[in-house]
Amino acid sequence: MNEFLYKLRTNLLYATLAVVPWFFLPFTQEYFLTQKFYLLLTVVLISIVLSALSLLINKHIKLLRTPFDRVLIFFSISQIIAVLFSSTNKIQALTSVPWGLAPILTCVAMYFILVNTLTKKGDKNRTMLFFEVGILFAACITVIFWFGPLNNAQLSTQLDFLKNIRFSPIGNVLDVLIMTGLLSAVSIVRVIQNILHSKRPSYVSVIGMLIGLVAVTLVGYRGFFPPEGQQAFQLPPLESSWVASVESMKSLRTAVVGVGIDNYEAAFTAAKPRNYNLSPLWETNFNLASSMILHIWTETGILGLFTFLLIWVYIIREVYGLFAEKDKESKVYAAWAVYLGLVTLLLPASFITLLLTIMLCVGLGQKAYEYNEEKVSVDLHAMPLLYIAIVLIMLGVVGGIGFLSYRAYAAEVYFKSSIDGIRSNNGQAVYNGLVKAMQTNPYIERYHVQFSQVNLLLANNISKKEDVADKDREDIARFIQLAISEAKVPVQLNPNKVGYWNNLAVIYRNIINVAQGAESWTIASYRRAILQDPNNPLLRLNLGGVYYSLKDYDEAEKLFEQSAGLKPDWPNAFYKDRKSVV
């Protein structure tokens, strides 16, 4: 039985390592990182159940001690503290992708499961091999789809994304470049190392080097130099990201524990400098910093930044130790560390980067155990109540997390069905999908934003009828009330995000002529949006338009002047300003 459980656990982990780089499913709004996260979470929960069964049979606990155990635990605690003390919407911060608490804790849990399960010598050699083969397979698919093999195929609406030459099972352009770039770097080092030692490079290394370089070249070129009519991939500006991080230091709480996970966009809009309006990105509010380091600093404060940098201190120490031991894989791990270090420093936070960092820690942790076997072993044969209690706690944790995860995933599936309804022009599917999503997980802000807009659209469509019956008027009133109430939910869940106040203002502005007092609520909502995004010229322009429609020309002129001052190169603001004067 012990051998069966061991093989089951190891085969499950090997399959996961080989599959996760290219795993995706079109069942949620985001096909790639969301699916990878839930796949890893499912594997973590299954592994805990198998570990509980093993404990029940063996009545024995054995844990390996590796250099990264404490620092990863400290890092996890810093993320939990940031959510508890700073995140406004803690439920959404938990499941947020690409950078949420649950994805972070899942990756850390995978570290402990991998290093404590794949303990035999053969297992250690295969761990990184399976993962690299998975990346290689993902890179091959990426290169194939770059040439558009399904461009002329008759596919359903749900599968139309396969015609996009940018499609990759890894994720977006940045995620693809990060993962295939790592494959290239590691494979190149392996090939050079074999040539220098007069050895024949392995097929995996040679193919990985070639496919990786081709994938990086094709995807990078298409991402940053797209065909006419397509938008180039945009990175968050460094200056604004740096300002947001520095601004978070002005309060003791945010300096220590950050603004909270899933709150970066609020920090960005509040801190972005006025000269940001002169850039082509001035209408974009980013939810990620230009650097993973800056993102962690802003969202989780000095505590989160310190623990994350401590992980890298241990990575550098372990890589140096491999060179001291003259390990044959030392140069490979050094290349992996240097590459990921540059990615962490220069590119935005990503679940892919976190996953690759954890896998680097897994490889280094297994290497450290080879040279210095340390483990903690506890015999529980004489304490039956204790091991039974531990097993029950493990199963209870799995049950609780599994139930909550199921509801979170089901809500995403319902929301995706609503999006599919929009594409197929099926209003009933749109409405029912959103209702089910909100009922299943009422804490996700974008569900309520979408539902408010749908209700406003329905009210507008009915009002455009030539003959509006009494029943139609009742429906219009009901849809307007739903639009208002649902638009209020996101600002209650997270009042720091400017987009939700702007959405509420737009809802009220559209019903000024049919709802008493709507103009006051419109103005109040725009005022609150401006408070959260003080250097946004568009908000002031829109509020000025409201005052202009209400014939308050003096207030309108002030706002138009402010808008023009915030963005001097914007003709629209100057036109409105001159028009208000006339």
Coordinates of C-alpha atoms in Angstrom, one line a residue:
M1 CA 0.0 0.0 0.0
N2 CA 2.9 2.4 0.8
E3 CA 4.5 1.7 -2.5
F4 CA 1.2 2.3 -4.3
L5 CA 0.6 5.6 -2.6
Y6 CA 4.2 6.7 -3.4
K7 CA 3.9 5.9 -7.1
L8 CA 0.5 7.5 -7.2
R9 CA 1.8 10.7 -5.7
T10 CA 5.0 10.8 -7.8
N11 CA 3.2 10.1 -11.0
L12 CA 0.6 12.8 -10.2
L13 CA 3.4 15.3 -9.6
Y14 CA 5.3 14.4 -12.7
A15 CA 2.2 14.7 -14.9
T16 CA 1.4 18.0 -13.3
L17 CA 4.9 19.4 -14.0
A18 CA 4.7 18.2 -17.6
V19 CA 1.2 19.6 -18.2
V20 CA 1.1 22.9 -16.3
P21 CA 3.2 25.0 -18.7
W22 CA 0.7 24.4 -21.6
F23 CA -2.5 23.7 -19.6
F24 CA -5.5 25.9 -20.5
L25 CA -9.2 25.6 -20.8
P26 CA -11.7 28.0 -22.5
F27 CA -14.2 27.7 -19.5
T28 CA -13.4 31.0 -17.8
Q29 CA -12.9 34.6 -19.0
E30 CA -9.1 34.2 -18.7
Y31 CA -8.1 30.9 -20.3
F32 CA -4.5 30.4 -19.2
L33 CA -3.3 31.6 -15.8
T34 CA -6.6 30.9 -14.1
Q35 CA -6.6 27.3 -15.3
K36 CA -3.0 26.8 -14.4
F37 CA -3.7 28.1 -10.9
Y38 CA -6.7 25.8 -10.3
L39 CA -4.9 22.8 -11.7
L40 CA -2.0 23.4 -9.2
L41 CA -4.5 24.0 -6.4
T42 CA -6.3 20.7 -7.3
V43 CA -3.0 18.8 -7.3
V44 CA -2.1 20.4 -3.9
L45 CA -5.4 19.3 -2.4
I46 CA -5.1 15.7 -3.8
S47 CA -1.5 15.5 -2.5
I48 CA -2.7 16.5 1.0
V49 CA -5.4 13.8 0.9
L50 CA -2.8 11.2 -0.2
S51 CA -0.4 12.4 2.6
A52 CA -3.2 12.0 5.1
L53 CA -3.8 8.4 4.0
S54 CA -0.1 7.7 4.2
L55 CA 0.0 9.1 7.7
L56 CA -3.0 7.0 8.7
I57 CA -1.3 3.9 7.4
N58 CA 2.3 4.5 8.6
K59 CA 1.6 6.6 11.7
H60 CA 4.8 8.4 10.9
I61 CA 5.7 11.9 9.8
K62 CA 8.9 12.6 7.8
L63 CA 9.7 16.1 6.5
L64 CA 12.8 17.2 4.7
R65 CA 14.6 20.3 5.8
T66 CA 15.7 22.5 2.9
P67 CA 17.2 26.0 2.8
F68 CA 14.0 27.6 1.5
D69 CA 11.6 26.3 4.1
R70 CA 11.6 29.2 6.5
V71 CA 12.0 32.0 3.9
L72 CA 9.0 30.7 1.9
I73 CA 6.9 30.5 5.0
F74 CA 7.9 34.1 6.0
F75 CA 7.0 35.3 2.5
S76 CA 3.6 33.6 2.7
I77 CA 3.0 35.1 6.1
S78 CA 3.8 38.6 4.7
Q79 CA 1.3 38.2 1.9
I80 CA -1.4 37.0 4.4
I81 CA -0.7 40.0 6.6
A82 CA -1.0 42.4 3.6
V83 CA -4.4 41.0 2.8
L84 CA -5.7 41.0 6.3
F85 CA -4.6 44.5 7.2
S86 CA -4.6 46.4 3.8
S87 CA -6.7 44.6 1.1
T88 CA -10.1 46.2 0.9
N89 CA -11.9 43.3 -0.8
K90 CA -10.2 40.4 0.8
I91 CA -12.1 37.7 -1.0
Q92 CA -11.2 39.1 -4.4
A93 CA -7.6 39.5 -3.2
L94 CA -7.6 35.9 -2.4
T95 CA -8.4 34.6 -5.9
S96 CA -7.0 37.4 -8.0
V97 CA -4.9 36.3 -11.0
P98 CA -2.1 36.9 -11.9
W99 CA -1.1 38.0 -8.4
G100 CA -3.4 37.0 -5.6
L101 CA -3.0 35.4 -2.2
A102 CA -4.3 31.9 -3.2
P103 CA -2.0 31.6 -6.3
I104 CA 1.0 32.6 -4.1
L105 CA 0.2 30.1 -1.3
T106 CA -0.6 27.4 -3.9
C107 CA 2.9 27.8 -5.5
V108 CA 4.5 27.7 -2.0
A109 CA 2.5 24.6 -1.1
M110 CA 3.7 23.0 -4.3
Y111 CA 7.3 23.6 -3.2
F112 CA 6.9 21.7 0.0
I113 CA 4.9 18.9 -1.7
L114 CA 7.6 18.4 -4.4
V115 CA 10.6 18.5 -2.2
N116 CA 9.0 16.1 0.4
T117 CA 7.6 13.7 -2.2
L118 CA 10.2 13.4 -4.9
T119 CA 13.0 12.4 -2.5
K120 CA 14.7 9.6 -4.3
K121 CA 17.8 10.2 -6.4
G122 CA 16.0 9.3 -9.7
D123 CA 13.1 11.5 -8.7
K124 CA 15.3 14.5 -8.3
N125 CA 16.8 14.1 -11.7
R126 CA 13.4 13.8 -13.3
T127 CA 11.7 16.7 -11.5
M128 CA 13.2 19.5 -13.6
L129 CA 13.3 17.3 -16.8
F130 CA 9.5 16.9 -16.8
F131 CA 9.0 20.6 -16.2
E132 CA 11.3 21.6 -19.0
V133 CA 9.7 19.1 -21.4
G134 CA 6.4 20.7 -20.6
I135 CA 7.8 24.1 -21.4
L136 CA 9.2 22.7 -24.6
F137 CA 5.9 21.3 -25.7
A138 CA 4.2 24.7 -24.9
A139 CA 6.8 26.5 -27.0
C140 CA 6.2 24.1 -29.9
I141 CA 2.5 24.8 -29.9
T142 CA 3.2 28.5 -29.7
V143 CA 5.4 28.3 -32.8
I144 CA 2.9 26.2 -34.7
F145 CA 0.0 28.6 -34.1
W146 CA 2.1 31.6 -35.1
F147 CA 1.7 30.4 -38.7
G148 CA -2.1 30.3 -38.3
P149 CA -2.8 26.6 -39.1
L150 CA -6.5 27.0 -38.3
N151 CA -7.1 30.3 -40.0
N152 CA -9.5 28.8 -42.6
A153 CA -11.0 26.2 -40.3
Q154 CA -14.7 26.3 -39.4
L155 CA -14.7 26.6 -35.6
S156 CA -17.4 27.4 -33.0
T157 CA -17.5 30.8 -31.5
Q158 CA -16.0 29.4 -28.3
L159 CA -12.9 28.2 -30.2
D160 CA -12.4 31.2 -32.4
F161 CA -9.4 32.2 -30.3
L162 CA -7.4 29.3 -32.0
K163 CA -7.3 31.4 -35.2
N164 CA -5.4 34.1 -33.4
I165 CA -1.7 33.9 -34.4
R166 CA -0.8 35.3 -31.0
F167 CA -2.4 32.2 -29.3
S168 CA -0.2 30.3 -27.0
P169 CA -1.2 27.8 -24.3
I170 CA 1.2 29.6 -21.9
G171 CA -0.7 32.9 -21.7
N172 CA -0.3 36.4 -22.9
V173 CA 2.7 37.8 -24.8
L174 CA 4.7 38.6 -21.7
D175 CA 4.1 35.2 -20.1
V176 CA 5.1 33.4 -23.3
L177 CA 8.4 35.5 -23.6
I178 CA 9.2 34.8 -19.9
M179 CA 8.7 31.0 -20.2
T180 CA 10.2 30.4 -23.6
G181 CA 13.1 32.8 -22.8
L182 CA 13.9 30.6 -19.8
L183 CA 13.8 27.5 -22.0
S184 CA 16.2 29.2 -24.4
A185 CA 18.7 30.3 -21.7
V186 CA 18.8 27.0 -19.9
S187 CA 19.1 25.0 -23.1
I188 CA 21.9 27.2 -24.5
V189 CA 23.9 26.8 -21.3
R190 CA 23.4 23.0 -21.4
V191 CA 24.4 22.7 -25.0
I192 CA 27.5 24.9 -24.5
Q193 CA 28.5 23.0 -21.4
N194 CA 28.3 19.6 -23.2
I195 CA 30.3 20.9 -26.1
L196 CA 33.0 22.2 -23.8
H197 CA 33.2 18.8 -22.2
S198 CA 33.3 17.1 -25.6
K199 CA 29.9 15.5 -24.9
R200 CA 27.0 15.1 -27.2
P201 CA 24.1 17.5 -26.2
S202 CA 20.8 15.8 -25.5
Y203 CA 18.0 16.1 -27.9
V204 CA 15.9 17.9 -25.4
S205 CA 18.6 20.6 -24.9
V206 CA 19.1 21.1 -28.7
I207 CA 15.4 21.2 -29.6
G208 CA 14.7 23.4 -26.5
M209 CA 17.4 25.9 -27.6
L210 CA 16.1 26.1 -31.2
I211 CA 12.4 26.1 -30.4
G212 CA 12.8 28.5 -27.5
L213 CA 14.8 31.0 -29.6
V214 CA 12.3 30.8 -32.5
A215 CA 9.3 31.3 -30.1
V216 CA 10.9 34.3 -28.4
T217 CA 11.8 35.9 -31.8
L218 CA 8.3 35.3 -33.4
V219 CA 6.2 36.2 -30.3
G220 CA 8.4 39.1 -29.3
Y221 CA 8.3 40.6 -32.8
R222 CA 4.5 40.1 -33.2
G223 CA 3.8 41.4 -29.7
F224 CA 5.8 44.6 -29.9
F225 CA 5.5 45.2 -33.6
P226 CA 2.0 44.1 -34.5
P227 CA 0.4 44.4 -38.0
E228 CA -1.5 47.6 -38.7
G229 CA -4.8 47.7 -36.8
Q230 CA -3.6 45.6 -33.9
Q231 CA -2.4 47.0 -30.6
A232 CA 1.2 46.5 -29.5
F233 CA 1.9 44.9 -26.1
Q234 CA 2.3 47.7 -23.5
L235 CA 4.4 47.6 -20.4
P236 CA 3.5 49.8 -17.4
P237 CA 5.7 52.9 -17.2
L238 CA 8.6 52.7 -14.8
E239 CA 8.4 56.3 -13.5
S240 CA 4.7 56.0 -12.5
S241 CA 5.4 52.6 -10.9
W242 CA 8.2 54.0 -8.9
V243 CA 6.1 57.0 -7.8
A244 CA 3.3 54.6 -6.6
S245 CA 5.8 52.6 -4.6
V246 CA 7.3 55.7 -3.0
E247 CA 3.9 57.1 -2.2
S248 CA 3.0 54.0 -0.3
M249 CA 5.7 54.9 2.2
K250 CA 3.9 58.0 3.4
S251 CA 1.6 56.0 5.7
L252 CA 3.0 53.8 8.5
R253 CA 0.5 51.0 7.7
T254 CA 1.1 51.0 3.9
A255 CA 4.8 51.4 4.4
V256 CA 5.0 48.2 6.5
V257 CA 2.3 46.0 4.9
G258 CA 1.6 47.8 1.6
V259 CA -1.7 49.0 0.1
G260 CA -2.9 45.4 0.0
I261 CA -3.0 42.7 -2.7
D262 CA -5.4 43.5 -5.6
N263 CA -5.1 47.2 -4.7
Y264 CA -2.2 48.2 -7.0
E265 CA -4.5 50.0 -9.5
A266 CA -5.8 52.3 -6.8
A267 CA -2.3 53.1 -5.7
F268 CA -1.3 53.8 -9.3
T269 CA -4.2 56.1 -10.1
A270 CA -3.7 58.1 -6.9
A271 CA 0.0 58.5 -7.4
K272 CA 0.6 58.8 -11.1
P273 CA 2.3 62.1 -12.0
R274 CA 0.7 64.8 -14.2
N275 CA 3.2 64.2 -17.0
Y276 CA 1.8 60.7 -17.4
N277 CA -1.0 62.5 -19.4
L278 CA 1.5 63.4 -22.1
S279 CA 2.2 59.7 -22.8
P280 CA 0.2 57.6 -25.3
L281 CA -0.9 55.5 -22.3
W282 CA -2.6 58.3 -20.5
E283 CA -6.1 56.7 -20.5
T284 CA -4.8 53.4 -19.1
N285 CA -4.7 52.6 -15.4
F286 CA -2.4 49.7 -14.8
N287 CA -3.0 47.0 -12.1
L288 CA 0.6 45.8 -12.2
A289 CA 3.8 47.7 -11.7
S290 CA 6.6 47.8 -14.3
S291 CA 8.7 45.6 -12.1
M292 CA 7.7 42.6 -9.9
I293 CA 9.9 44.1 -7.2
L294 CA 8.0 47.4 -7.3
H295 CA 4.7 45.5 -7.4
I296 CA 5.5 43.5 -4.2
W297 CA 6.8 46.6 -2.5
T298 CA 3.7 48.6 -3.3
E299 CA 1.1 45.9 -2.4
T300 CA 2.8 44.2 0.5
G301 CA 5.1 46.9 1.9
I302 CA 8.6 46.6 3.4
L303 CA 7.6 43.3 5.0
G304 CA 6.7 41.6 1.8
L305 CA 9.6 43.1 -0.1
F306 CA 12.1 42.1 2.6
T307 CA 10.9 38.4 2.7
F308 CA 10.9 38.2 -1.2
L309 CA 14.4 39.6 -1.4
L310 CA 15.4 37.1 1.3
I311 CA 14.3 34.3 -1.0
W312 CA 16.7 35.6 -3.6
V313 CA 19.5 35.9 -1.1
Y314 CA 19.0 32.2 -0.4
I315 CA 18.9 31.4 -4.1
I316 CA 22.2 33.2 -4.7
R317 CA 23.7 31.4 -1.7
E318 CA 22.6 28.0 -2.9
V319 CA 23.8 28.6 -6.5
Y320 CA 27.2 29.7 -5.1
G321 CA 27.2 26.5 -3.0
L322 CA 26.7 24.4 -6.2
F323 CA 29.8 26.0 -7.7
A324 CA 31.7 25.3 -4.4
E325 CA 30.7 21.6 -4.7
K326 CA 31.6 21.6 -8.4
D327 CA 28.2 20.3 -9.2
K328 CA 27.7 19.6 -12.9
E329 CA 24.4 21.4 -12.9
S330 CA 25.8 24.6 -11.3
K331 CA 26.0 26.6 -14.5
V332 CA 22.4 25.6 -15.5
Y333 CA 21.0 26.8 -12.1
A334 CA 23.1 29.9 -12.3
A335 CA 21.7 30.7 -15.8
W336 CA 18.2 30.0 -14.4
A337 CA 18.8 32.4 -11.4
V338 CA 20.3 35.2 -13.5
Y339 CA 17.5 35.0 -16.1
L340 CA 14.7 35.0 -13.5
G341 CA 16.5 37.7 -11.5
L342 CA 16.4 40.0 -14.5
V343 CA 12.8 39.1 -15.2
T344 CA 11.9 39.9 -11.6
L345 CA 13.7 43.2 -11.8
L346 CA 12.6 44.4 -15.2
L347 CA 9.2 43.0 -15.9
P348 CA 5.7 43.1 -14.2
A349 CA 4.6 40.5 -11.6
S350 CA 3.2 37.4 -13.2
F351 CA 2.0 34.0 -12.0
I352 CA 4.4 32.5 -14.5
T353 CA 7.4 34.3 -13.0
L354 CA 6.3 33.1 -9.5
L355 CA 5.9 29.5 -10.7
L356 CA 9.4 29.5 -12.3
T357 CA 10.9 31.0 -9.2
I358 CA 9.4 28.3 -7.0
M359 CA 10.6 25.6 -9.5
L360 CA 14.1 27.1 -9.2
C361 CA 13.8 26.8 -5.4
V362 CA 12.6 23.2 -5.8
G363 CA 15.7 22.3 -7.9
L364 CA 18.1 24.0 -5.5
G365 CA 16.3 22.5 -2.5
Q366 CA 16.7 19.0 -3.9
K367 CA 20.3 19.7 -4.7
A368 CA 20.9 21.0 -1.1
Y369 CA 19.4 17.8 0.3
E370 CA 21.8 15.7 -1.9
Y371 CA 24.8 17.3 -0.2
N372 CA 23.4 17.6 3.3
E373 CA 20.5 15.3 4.2
E374 CA 18.5 16.9 6.9
K375 CA 15.0 15.7 7.9
V376 CA 12.5 15.7 10.7
S377 CA 11.0 12.4 11.6
V378 CA 8.2 11.8 14.2
D379 CA 6.9 8.4 15.2
L380 CA 3.2 8.6 16.2
H381 CA 2.5 4.9 16.9
A382 CA 2.2 5.6 20.6
M383 CA 0.0 8.6 20.0
P384 CA -3.1 7.4 18.1
L385 CA -5.3 10.3 19.0
L386 CA -2.7 12.8 17.7
Y387 CA -2.2 11.3 14.3
I388 CA -6.0 10.8 13.9
A389 CA -6.5 14.4 14.8
I390 CA -3.9 15.5 12.3
V391 CA -5.5 13.4 9.6
L392 CA -8.9 14.9 10.3
I393 CA -7.5 18.4 10.3
M394 CA -5.8 17.8 6.9
L395 CA -9.0 16.4 5.5
G396 CA -11.1 19.2 6.9
V397 CA -8.7 21.8 5.4
V398 CA -8.9 20.0 2.0
G399 CA -12.7 19.9 2.3
G400 CA -13.0 23.6 3.2
I401 CA -10.6 24.9 0.6
G402 CA -12.1 22.5 -2.0
F403 CA -15.6 23.8 -1.4
L404 CA -14.6 27.5 -1.6
S405 CA -12.4 26.9 -4.6
Y406 CA -15.3 25.1 -6.4
R407 CA -17.6 28.0 -5.8
A408 CA -15.0 30.5 -7.0
Y409 CA -14.3 28.5 -10.2
A410 CA -18.0 27.9 -10.8
A411 CA -18.6 31.6 -10.6
E412 CA -15.9 32.2 -13.2
V413 CA -17.6 29.6 -15.5
Y414 CA -21.0 31.3 -15.1
F415 CA -19.4 34.7 -15.9
K416 CA -17.8 33.2 -19.0
S417 CA -21.2 31.8 -20.1
S418 CA -22.4 35.4 -19.9
I419 CA -19.6 36.6 -22.1
D420 CA -20.4 33.9 -24.6
G421 CA -24.0 35.1 -24.6
I422 CA -22.8 38.6 -25.7
R423 CA -20.9 37.1 -28.6
S424 CA -23.8 35.0 -29.7
N425 CA -26.3 37.8 -29.1
N426 CA -28.2 35.7 -26.6
G427 CA -29.6 38.2 -24.0
Q428 CA -31.0 35.5 -21.8
A429 CA -27.7 33.7 -21.5
V430 CA -26.0 37.0 -20.7
Y431 CA -28.4 37.9 -17.9
N432 CA -28.7 34.4 -16.4
G433 CA -24.9 33.9 -16.4
L434 CA -24.3 37.1 -14.5
V435 CA -27.0 36.3 -12.0
K436 CA -25.5 32.9 -11.3
A437 CA -22.0 34.2 -11.1
M438 CA -23.0 36.8 -8.5
Q439 CA -25.0 34.3 -6.5
T440 CA -22.1 31.9 -6.4
N441 CA -19.5 34.5 -5.6
P442 CA -20.9 37.9 -4.7
Y443 CA -17.5 39.4 -3.9
I444 CA -16.0 39.7 -7.4
E445 CA -16.3 43.3 -8.4
R446 CA -16.3 42.9 -12.2
Y447 CA -19.5 40.8 -12.1
H448 CA -21.5 43.6 -10.6
V449 CA -20.0 46.2 -13.0
Q450 CA -21.0 44.1 -15.9
F451 CA -24.5 43.5 -14.5
S452 CA -25.1 47.2 -13.9
Q453 CA -24.2 48.0 -17.5
V454 CA -26.4 45.2 -18.8
N455 CA -29.4 46.5 -16.9
L456 CA -28.8 50.0 -18.1
L457 CA -28.6 48.7 -21.7
L458 CA -31.9 46.8 -21.3
A459 CA -33.6 49.9 -19.9
N460 CA -32.3 52.0 -22.8
N461 CA -33.4 49.4 -25.4
I462 CA -37.0 49.3 -24.0
S463 CA -37.2 53.1 -23.8
K464 CA -36.5 53.3 -27.6
K465 CA -39.7 51.5 -28.5
E466 CA -42.2 53.6 -30.4
D467 CA -45.1 52.6 -28.2
V468 CA -44.0 52.2 -24.5
A469 CA -46.7 50.3 -22.6
D470 CA -47.2 50.4 -18.9
K471 CA -45.5 47.0 -18.5
D472 CA -42.5 48.5 -20.4
R473 CA -42.4 51.4 -18.0
E474 CA -42.3 49.0 -15.1
D475 CA -39.5 47.1 -16.7
I476 CA -37.5 50.3 -17.3
A477 CA -37.9 51.3 -13.7
R478 CA -36.8 47.9 -12.5
F479 CA -33.8 47.7 -14.8
I480 CA -32.7 51.2 -13.8
Q481 CA -33.0 50.4 -10.1
L482 CA -31.0 47.2 -10.7
A483 CA -28.3 49.1 -12.6
I484 CA -27.9 51.6 -9.8
S485 CA -27.9 49.0 -7.0
E486 CA -25.4 46.8 -8.8
A487 CA -23.1 49.8 -9.7
K488 CA -23.0 50.6 -6.0
V489 CA -21.8 47.2 -5.0
P490 CA -18.2 47.5 -6.4
V491 CA -17.7 50.9 -4.7
Q492 CA -18.8 49.3 -1.5
L493 CA -16.4 46.3 -2.0
N494 CA -13.5 48.5 -3.0
P495 CA -14.1 52.3 -2.8
N496 CA -10.5 53.0 -3.8
K497 CA -10.8 52.0 -7.4
V498 CA -11.7 54.9 -9.7
G499 CA -13.2 52.8 -12.4
Y500 CA -16.1 51.8 -10.1
W501 CA -17.0 55.4 -9.2
N502 CA -16.8 56.3 -12.9
N503 CA -19.2 53.4 -13.7
L504 CA -21.6 54.6 -11.1
A505 CA -21.4 58.2 -12.4
V506 CA -22.1 57.0 -16.0
I507 CA -25.1 55.0 -14.7
Y508 CA -26.5 58.1 -13.0
R509 CA -25.7 60.4 -15.9
N510 CA -27.7 58.2 -18.3
I511 CA -30.9 58.5 -16.2
I512 CA -30.7 62.2 -15.3
N513 CA -33.8 62.9 -17.4
V514 CA -35.8 60.1 -15.9
A515 CA -34.8 59.8 -12.2
Q516 CA -35.2 62.6 -9.7
G517 CA -31.9 63.6 -8.0
A518 CA -29.8 61.6 -10.5
E519 CA -27.8 64.8 -11.4
S520 CA -26.6 65.2 -7.8
W521 CA -25.6 61.6 -7.6
T522 CA -23.8 61.9 -10.9
I523 CA -21.8 64.9 -9.7
A524 CA -21.0 63.2 -6.3
S525 CA -19.8 60.0 -8.1
Y526 CA -17.5 62.0 -10.5
R527 CA -16.2 64.0 -7.5
R528 CA -15.3 60.8 -5.7
A529 CA -13.7 59.4 -8.9
I530 CA -11.6 62.6 -9.2
L531 CA -10.5 62.2 -5.6
Q532 CA -9.2 58.7 -6.4
D533 CA -7.6 59.8 -9.7
P534 CA -6.7 63.5 -9.2
N535 CA -4.6 63.8 -12.4
N536 CA -7.2 62.3 -14.8
P537 CA -8.3 65.0 -17.3
L538 CA -11.1 62.8 -18.7
L539 CA -13.0 62.7 -15.4
R540 CA -12.9 66.5 -15.2
L541 CA -14.0 66.8 -18.8
N542 CA -17.0 64.5 -18.2
L543 CA -18.0 66.2 -15.0
G544 CA -17.8 69.5 -16.8
G545 CA -20.1 68.1 -19.4
V546 CA -22.6 67.3 -16.7
Y547 CA -22.5 70.8 -15.4
Y548 CA -22.8 72.2 -18.9
S549 CA -25.9 70.1 -19.6
L550 CA -27.4 71.5 -16.3
K551 CA -26.6 75.0 -17.6
D552 CA -24.1 75.7 -14.8
Y553 CA -21.6 77.2 -17.2
D554 CA -19.3 78.7 -14.6
E555 CA -18.6 75.4 -12.9
A556 CA -18.3 73.7 -16.3
E557 CA -15.8 76.2 -17.5
K558 CA -13.6 75.7 -14.4
L559 CA -13.6 71.9 -15.0
F560 CA -12.8 72.3 -18.7
E561 CA -9.9 74.6 -17.8
Q562 CA -8.6 72.1 -15.3
S563 CA -8.9 69.3 -17.8
A564 CA -7.0 71.3 -20.4
G565 CA -4.4 72.1 -17.8
L566 CA -3.8 68.5 -17.0
K567 CA -3.5 67.5 -20.7
P568 CA -2.3 70.5 -22.7
D569 CA -2.1 68.5 -25.9
W570 CA -5.7 67.4 -25.8
P571 CA -7.8 69.4 -28.3
N572 CA -11.1 68.1 -26.9
A573 CA -10.6 69.8 -23.6
F574 CA -9.8 73.1 -25.2
Y575 CA -12.8 72.9 -27.5
K576 CA -15.1 72.3 -24.6
D577 CA -13.5 75.1 -22.7
R578 CA -14.0 77.6 -25.5
K579 CA -17.5 76.3 -26.1
S580 CA -18.4 76.9 -22.4
V581 CA -17.1 80.5 -22.6
V582 CA -19.1 81.2 -25.7

